[in-house]
Amino acid sequence: MKLKDKIAIVTGAASGIGKEIATTYAREGAKVVIADLALPAAEATAAELVKAGGQAMAVAMNVTDETEVNEGVAAVVKAWGGVDILVSNAGVQIVHPLEEFTLAEWKKMLAIHLDGAFLTTRACLPHMYASGRGGSIIYMGSVHSHEASLLKAPYVTAKHGLIGLSKTVAKEGAAHGVRSNVICPGFVRTPLVEKQIPEQAVALGISEADVVKKVMLKDTVDGEFTTVQDVAEVALLFASFPSNALTGQSLVVSHGWFMQ
Ligand code: NAD
């Protein structure tokens, strides 16, 4: 077991990529916190993991809410004594041409992706520093941390921003053995992407099949979606890597859509 008794908070873990990361971490022996806006779904996920022999708890957490983040992390520390791994994964997508975005939509996107990453990091770091064990912070970026696409101005802006945050955390955390890295997946068929397919079809005036083939997977080497398991493998690597040798990096897992 690569994460035996490590305490891992995964935000947005009631669905999609976060859920698979939580499942993988639990299988590897971690005590996993399912932190999500959607509490009933988080509780159901935690119950599934416990039923499968893992250790898990659910926490209600809107990552844009300073108080909820601080209280959620405090509840984890009270229950389990610390935090070793943070996966800042919660995210949403809104697609429009830039001139159609309202300021409220722009702010919402930046709040979930960037304020959420900042607030959860700020809440967890002191516990990682105090434990003497160091820790691993993992941000869920995207190919859109490196590359732009039509219709996604705030998402691309926020995902690029995570790289800057992560590099800073890598420098500040190093003295305490805290590593920080970004995972950059290509398209993964989660609810977040299923919702976008019809929306992009309308915005671009093409069929849903063409959105998949000619937009989402166009630049991959093999026309394949990335899977939640692919992303969870990278999350396991970053969480279990034993030294500061692997920090301040972003790893693209996208069937070659973007090559660094
Ligand atoms: P998803 O919709 O399946 O899951 C997202 C989860 O985040 C949900 O459980 C939702 O309740 C939760 N969430 C949303 N807003 C929240 C908030 N304010 N506070 C706490 N939880 C909140 O989506 P997914 O595809 O699994 O996406 C997870 C992450 O992966 C996101 O950051 C997304 O940008 C990123 N990502 C996804 C893809 C993809 O193709 N699916 C590709 C690259 C990156």
PDB file of N, CA and C in Angstrom, residues 16 86 148 159-160 173 208 255 257:
ATOM      1  N   GLY A  16     -17.010  12.046 -10.654  1.00  0.00           N
ATOM      2  CA  GLY A  16     -15.985  12.126 -11.698  1.00  0.00           C
ATOM      3  C   GLY A  16     -14.562  11.806 -11.265  1.00  0.00           C
ATOM      4  N   LEU A  86      -3.452  17.042  -0.040  1.00  0.00           N
ATOM      5  CA  LEU A  86      -4.619  17.817  -0.492  1.00  0.00           C
ATOM      6  C   LEU A  86      -4.715  17.685  -1.999  1.00  0.00           C
ATOM      7  N   ALA A 148      -5.115  27.007 -25.015  1.00  0.00           N
ATOM      8  CA  ALA A 148      -6.441  27.640 -24.995  1.00  0.00           C
ATOM      9  C   ALA A 148      -7.391  26.902 -25.935  1.00  0.00           C
ATOM     10  N   LYS A 159      -7.162  27.884 -15.061  1.00  0.00           N
ATOM     11  CA  LYS A 159      -6.292  26.688 -15.087  1.00  0.00           C
ATOM     12  C   LYS A 159      -4.836  27.093 -15.318  1.00  0.00           C
ATOM     13  N   HIS A 160      -4.588  28.142 -16.113  1.00  0.00           N
ATOM     14  CA  HIS A 160      -3.215  28.656 -16.220  1.00  0.00           C
ATOM     15  C   HIS A 160      -2.755  29.178 -14.850  1.00  0.00           C
ATOM     16  N   GLY A 173       6.918  25.611   0.267  1.00  0.00           N
ATOM     17  CA  GLY A 173       6.728  24.374   1.048  1.00  0.00           C
ATOM     18  C   GLY A 173       7.973  23.516   1.163  1.00  0.00           C
ATOM     19  N   GLU A 208     -23.244  17.088 -32.134  1.00  0.00           N
ATOM     20  CA  GLU A 208     -22.578  16.636 -30.902  1.00  0.00           C
ATOM     21  C   GLU A 208     -21.446  15.661 -31.236  1.00  0.00           C
ATOM     22  N   HIS A 255      -3.614  11.738 -23.886  1.00  0.00           N
ATOM     23  CA  HIS A 255      -3.465  11.049 -25.177  1.00  0.00           C
ATOM     24  C   HIS A 255      -2.735  11.922 -26.193  1.00  0.00           C
ATOM     25  N   TRP A 257      -2.702  15.057 -26.690  1.00  0.00           N
ATOM     26  CA  TRP A 257      -3.322  16.289 -27.208  1.00  0.00           C
ATOM     27  C   TRP A 257      -2.333  17.446 -27.075  1.00  0.00           C
TER      28      TRP A 257
END
